[in-house]
PDB file of C-alpha atoms in Angstrom:
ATOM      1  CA  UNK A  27      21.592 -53.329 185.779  1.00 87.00           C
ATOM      2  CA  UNK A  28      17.613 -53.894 185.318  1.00 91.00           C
ATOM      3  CA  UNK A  29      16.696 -52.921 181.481  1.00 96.00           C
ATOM      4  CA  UNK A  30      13.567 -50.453 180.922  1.00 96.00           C
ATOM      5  CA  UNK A  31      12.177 -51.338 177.571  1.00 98.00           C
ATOM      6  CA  UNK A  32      10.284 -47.668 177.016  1.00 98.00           C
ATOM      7  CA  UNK A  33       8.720 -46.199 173.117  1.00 98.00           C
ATOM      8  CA  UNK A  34       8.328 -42.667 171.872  1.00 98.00           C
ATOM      9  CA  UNK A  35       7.451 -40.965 168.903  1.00 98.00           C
ATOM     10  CA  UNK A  36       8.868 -38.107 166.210  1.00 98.00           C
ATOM     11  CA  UNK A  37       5.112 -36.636 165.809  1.00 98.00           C
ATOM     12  CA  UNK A  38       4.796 -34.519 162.571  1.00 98.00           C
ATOM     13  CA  UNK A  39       1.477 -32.836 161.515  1.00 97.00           C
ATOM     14  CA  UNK A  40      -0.155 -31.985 158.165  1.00 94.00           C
ATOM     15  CA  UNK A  41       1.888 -28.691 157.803  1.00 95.00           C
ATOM     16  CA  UNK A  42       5.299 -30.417 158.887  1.00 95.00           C
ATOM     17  CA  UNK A  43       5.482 -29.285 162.576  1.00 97.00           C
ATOM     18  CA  UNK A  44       6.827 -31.554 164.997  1.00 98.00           C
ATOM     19  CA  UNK A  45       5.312 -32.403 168.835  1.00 98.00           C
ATOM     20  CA  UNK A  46       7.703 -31.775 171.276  1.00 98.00           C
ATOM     21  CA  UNK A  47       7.168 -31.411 174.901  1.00 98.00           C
ATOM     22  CA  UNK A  48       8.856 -29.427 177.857  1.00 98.00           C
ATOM     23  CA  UNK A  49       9.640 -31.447 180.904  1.00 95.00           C
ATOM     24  CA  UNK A  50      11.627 -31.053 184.005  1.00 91.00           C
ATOM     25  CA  UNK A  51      13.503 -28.323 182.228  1.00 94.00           C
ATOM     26  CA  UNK A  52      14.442 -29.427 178.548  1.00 96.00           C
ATOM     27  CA  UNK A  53      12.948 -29.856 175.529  1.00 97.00           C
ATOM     28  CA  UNK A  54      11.955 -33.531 174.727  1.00 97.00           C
ATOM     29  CA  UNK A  55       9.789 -35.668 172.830  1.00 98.00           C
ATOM     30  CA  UNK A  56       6.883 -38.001 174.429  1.00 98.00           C
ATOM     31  CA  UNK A  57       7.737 -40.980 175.226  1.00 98.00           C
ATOM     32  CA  UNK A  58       7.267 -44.194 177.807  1.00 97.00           C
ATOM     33  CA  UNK A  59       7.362 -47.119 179.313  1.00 97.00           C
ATOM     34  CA  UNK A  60       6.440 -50.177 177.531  1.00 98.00           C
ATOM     35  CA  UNK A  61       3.359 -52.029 180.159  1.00 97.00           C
ATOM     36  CA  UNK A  62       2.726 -56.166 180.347  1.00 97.00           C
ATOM     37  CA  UNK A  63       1.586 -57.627 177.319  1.00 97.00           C
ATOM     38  CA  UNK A  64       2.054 -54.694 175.114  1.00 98.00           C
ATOM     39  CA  UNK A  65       4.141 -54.292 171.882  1.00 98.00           C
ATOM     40  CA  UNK A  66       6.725 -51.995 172.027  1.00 98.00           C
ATOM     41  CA  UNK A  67       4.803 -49.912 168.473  1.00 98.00           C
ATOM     42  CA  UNK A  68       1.766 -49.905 170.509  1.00 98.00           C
ATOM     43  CA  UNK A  69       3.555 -48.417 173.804  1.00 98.00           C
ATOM     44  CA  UNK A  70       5.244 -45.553 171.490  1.00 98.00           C
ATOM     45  CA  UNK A  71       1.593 -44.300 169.741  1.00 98.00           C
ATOM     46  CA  UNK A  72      -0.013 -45.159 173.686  1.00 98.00           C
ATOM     47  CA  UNK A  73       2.154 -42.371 175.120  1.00 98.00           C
ATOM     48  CA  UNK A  74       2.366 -40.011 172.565  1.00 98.00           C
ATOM     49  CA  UNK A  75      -1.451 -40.408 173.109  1.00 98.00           C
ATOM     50  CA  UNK A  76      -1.278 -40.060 177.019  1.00 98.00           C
ATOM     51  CA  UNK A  77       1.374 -37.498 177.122  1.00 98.00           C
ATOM     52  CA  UNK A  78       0.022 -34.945 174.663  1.00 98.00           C
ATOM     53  CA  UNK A  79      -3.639 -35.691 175.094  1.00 98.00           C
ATOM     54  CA  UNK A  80      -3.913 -36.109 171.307  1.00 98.00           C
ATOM     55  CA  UNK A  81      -6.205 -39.181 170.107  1.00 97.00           C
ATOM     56  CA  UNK A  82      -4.874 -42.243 170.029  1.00 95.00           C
ATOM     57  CA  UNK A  83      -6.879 -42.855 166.668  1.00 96.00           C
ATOM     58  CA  UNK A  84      -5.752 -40.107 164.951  1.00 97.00           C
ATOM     59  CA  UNK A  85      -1.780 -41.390 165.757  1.00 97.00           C
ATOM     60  CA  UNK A  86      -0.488 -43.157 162.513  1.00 97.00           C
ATOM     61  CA  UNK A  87       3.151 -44.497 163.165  1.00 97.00           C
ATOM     62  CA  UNK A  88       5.577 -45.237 160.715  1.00 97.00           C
ATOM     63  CA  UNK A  89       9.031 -46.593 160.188  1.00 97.00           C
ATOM     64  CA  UNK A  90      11.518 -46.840 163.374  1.00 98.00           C
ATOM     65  CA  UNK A  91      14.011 -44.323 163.572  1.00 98.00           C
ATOM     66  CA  UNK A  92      16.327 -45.854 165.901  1.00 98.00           C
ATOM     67  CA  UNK A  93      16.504 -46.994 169.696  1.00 98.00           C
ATOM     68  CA  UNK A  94      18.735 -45.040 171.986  1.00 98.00           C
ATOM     69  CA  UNK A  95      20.232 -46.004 175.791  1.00 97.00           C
ATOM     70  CA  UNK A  96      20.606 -43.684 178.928  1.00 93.00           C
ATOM     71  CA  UNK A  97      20.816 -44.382 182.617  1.00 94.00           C
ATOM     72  CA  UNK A  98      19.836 -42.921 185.351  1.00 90.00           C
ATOM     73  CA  UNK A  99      18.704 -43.802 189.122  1.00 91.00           C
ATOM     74  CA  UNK A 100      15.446 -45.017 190.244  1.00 89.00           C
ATOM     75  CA  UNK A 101      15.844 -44.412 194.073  1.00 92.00           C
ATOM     76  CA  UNK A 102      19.305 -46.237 195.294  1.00 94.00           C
ATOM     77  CA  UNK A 103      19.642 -48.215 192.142  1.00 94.00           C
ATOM     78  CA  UNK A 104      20.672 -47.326 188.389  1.00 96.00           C
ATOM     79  CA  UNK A 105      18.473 -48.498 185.519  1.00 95.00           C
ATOM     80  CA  UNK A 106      19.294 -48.765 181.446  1.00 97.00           C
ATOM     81  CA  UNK A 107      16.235 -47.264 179.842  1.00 96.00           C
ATOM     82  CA  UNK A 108      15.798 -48.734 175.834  1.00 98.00           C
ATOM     83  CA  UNK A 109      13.586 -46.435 174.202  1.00 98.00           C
ATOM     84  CA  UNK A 110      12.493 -47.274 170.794  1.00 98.00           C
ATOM     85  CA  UNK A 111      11.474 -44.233 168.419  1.00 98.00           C
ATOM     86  CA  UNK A 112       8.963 -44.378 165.576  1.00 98.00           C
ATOM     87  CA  UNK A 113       8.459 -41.691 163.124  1.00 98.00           C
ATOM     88  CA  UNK A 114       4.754 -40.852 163.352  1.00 98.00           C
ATOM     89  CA  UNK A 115       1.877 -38.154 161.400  1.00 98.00           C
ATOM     90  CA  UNK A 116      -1.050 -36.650 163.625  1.00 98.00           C
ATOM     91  CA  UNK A 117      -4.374 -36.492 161.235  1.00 92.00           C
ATOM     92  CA  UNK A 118      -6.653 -34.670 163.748  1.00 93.00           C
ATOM     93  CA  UNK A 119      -7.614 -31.323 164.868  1.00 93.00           C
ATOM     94  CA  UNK A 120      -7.165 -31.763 168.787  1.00 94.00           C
ATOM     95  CA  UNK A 121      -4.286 -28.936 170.111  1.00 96.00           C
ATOM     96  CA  UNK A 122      -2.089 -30.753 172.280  1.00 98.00           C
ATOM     97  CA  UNK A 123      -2.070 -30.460 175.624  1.00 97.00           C
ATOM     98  CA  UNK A 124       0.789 -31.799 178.492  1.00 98.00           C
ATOM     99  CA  UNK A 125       0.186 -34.160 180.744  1.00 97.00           C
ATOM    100  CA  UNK A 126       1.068 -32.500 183.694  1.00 95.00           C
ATOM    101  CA  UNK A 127       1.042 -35.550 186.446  1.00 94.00           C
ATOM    102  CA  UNK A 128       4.220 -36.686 184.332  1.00 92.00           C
ATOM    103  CA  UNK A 129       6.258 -33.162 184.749  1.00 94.00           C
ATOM    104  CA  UNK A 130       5.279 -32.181 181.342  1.00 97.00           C
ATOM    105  CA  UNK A 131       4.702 -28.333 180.878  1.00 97.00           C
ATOM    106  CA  UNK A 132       4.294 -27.900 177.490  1.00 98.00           C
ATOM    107  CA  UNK A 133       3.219 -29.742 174.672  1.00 98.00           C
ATOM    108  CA  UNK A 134       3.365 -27.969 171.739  1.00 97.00           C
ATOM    109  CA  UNK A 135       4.199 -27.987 167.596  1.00 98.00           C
ATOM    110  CA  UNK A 136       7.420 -27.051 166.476  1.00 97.00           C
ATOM    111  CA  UNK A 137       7.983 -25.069 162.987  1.00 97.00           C
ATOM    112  CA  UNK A 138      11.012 -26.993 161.295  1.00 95.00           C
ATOM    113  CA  UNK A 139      13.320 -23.876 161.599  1.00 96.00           C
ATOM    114  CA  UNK A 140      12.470 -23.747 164.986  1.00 96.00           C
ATOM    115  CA  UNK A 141      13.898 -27.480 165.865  1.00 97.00           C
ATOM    116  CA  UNK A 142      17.628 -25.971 166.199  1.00 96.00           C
ATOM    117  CA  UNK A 143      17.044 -23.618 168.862  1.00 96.00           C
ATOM    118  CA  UNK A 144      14.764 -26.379 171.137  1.00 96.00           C
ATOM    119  CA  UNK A 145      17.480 -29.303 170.793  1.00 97.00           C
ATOM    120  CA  UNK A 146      20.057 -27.169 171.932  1.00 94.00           C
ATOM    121  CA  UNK A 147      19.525 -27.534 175.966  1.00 90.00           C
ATOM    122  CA  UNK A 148      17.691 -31.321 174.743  1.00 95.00           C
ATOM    123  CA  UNK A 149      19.261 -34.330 175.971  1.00 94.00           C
ATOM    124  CA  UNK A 150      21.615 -35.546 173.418  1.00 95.00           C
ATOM    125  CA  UNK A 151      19.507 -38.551 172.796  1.00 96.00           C
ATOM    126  CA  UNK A 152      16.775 -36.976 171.646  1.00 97.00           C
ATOM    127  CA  UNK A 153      19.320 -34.871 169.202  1.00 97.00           C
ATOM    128  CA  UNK A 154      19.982 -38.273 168.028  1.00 97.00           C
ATOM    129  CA  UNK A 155      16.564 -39.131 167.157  1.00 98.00           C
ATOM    130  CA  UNK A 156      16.078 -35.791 165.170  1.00 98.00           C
ATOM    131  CA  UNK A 157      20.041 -36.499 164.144  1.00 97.00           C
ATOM    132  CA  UNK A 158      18.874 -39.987 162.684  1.00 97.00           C
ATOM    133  CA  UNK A 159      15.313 -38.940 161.206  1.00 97.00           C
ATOM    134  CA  UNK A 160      17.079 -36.301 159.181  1.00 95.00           C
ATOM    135  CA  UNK A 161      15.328 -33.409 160.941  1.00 94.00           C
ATOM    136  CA  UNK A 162      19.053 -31.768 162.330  1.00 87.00           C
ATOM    137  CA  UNK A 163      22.500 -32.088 161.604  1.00 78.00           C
TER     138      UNK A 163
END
């Protein structure tokens, strides 16, 4: 089975909201695939970047929280998709906004006490990630 090497980020602002997005349905975070030549930290800030339309200069990441697996078909074919998920603070001003050509809705910051109710139609990896970066039980 071909191996997708993809990176995301766990976005948190000044005030302690997190970034999540809406796509295709569920709550997520932003996230993507990893291009020629490119590190897989650079690929994680890169998307969070492209996804949310936030600038890339104003992304500072931070420790890896952990890498999670899931498959899922590409045409006729199944594909493993790595993602690797950094912990990351936005120091700017710019409002988020989705990127819409990927099926993304919504971008938008999360209040903490807020998180529960969003992860509970999530995917479970992306529970994990909030599971592992001690954001959710």
């Amino acid at each position: 089975m071909p191996l997708i090497e993809a990176g995301g980020g766990l976005v948190s602002d000044a005030g302690g909201r997190v970034l999540m997005i809406f796509r295709n349905g569920r709550w997520d975070l932003p996230k993507g695939k990893l291009e020629p030549g490119e590190r897989i930290e650079e690929c994680a800030v890169r998307e969070v970047s492209e996804e949310c339309a936030l600038p890339l200069q104003e992304l500072r990441r931070d420790d890896k929280i952990a890498d999670t697996y899931h498959c899922y078909r590409i045409g006729d074919r199944w594909v493993l998709k790595r993602t690797s998920w950094y912990r990351m603070r936005y120091a700017g001003a710019v409002a988020p906004r989705p990127q819409t050509v990927e099926g993304i809705t919504r971008a938008e910051w999360v209040a903490r006490e807020q998180i529960p109710a969003r992860l509970s139609g999530a995917y479970y990896t992306i529970r994990d990630v909030f599971r592992e970066a001690g954001l959710s039980d």
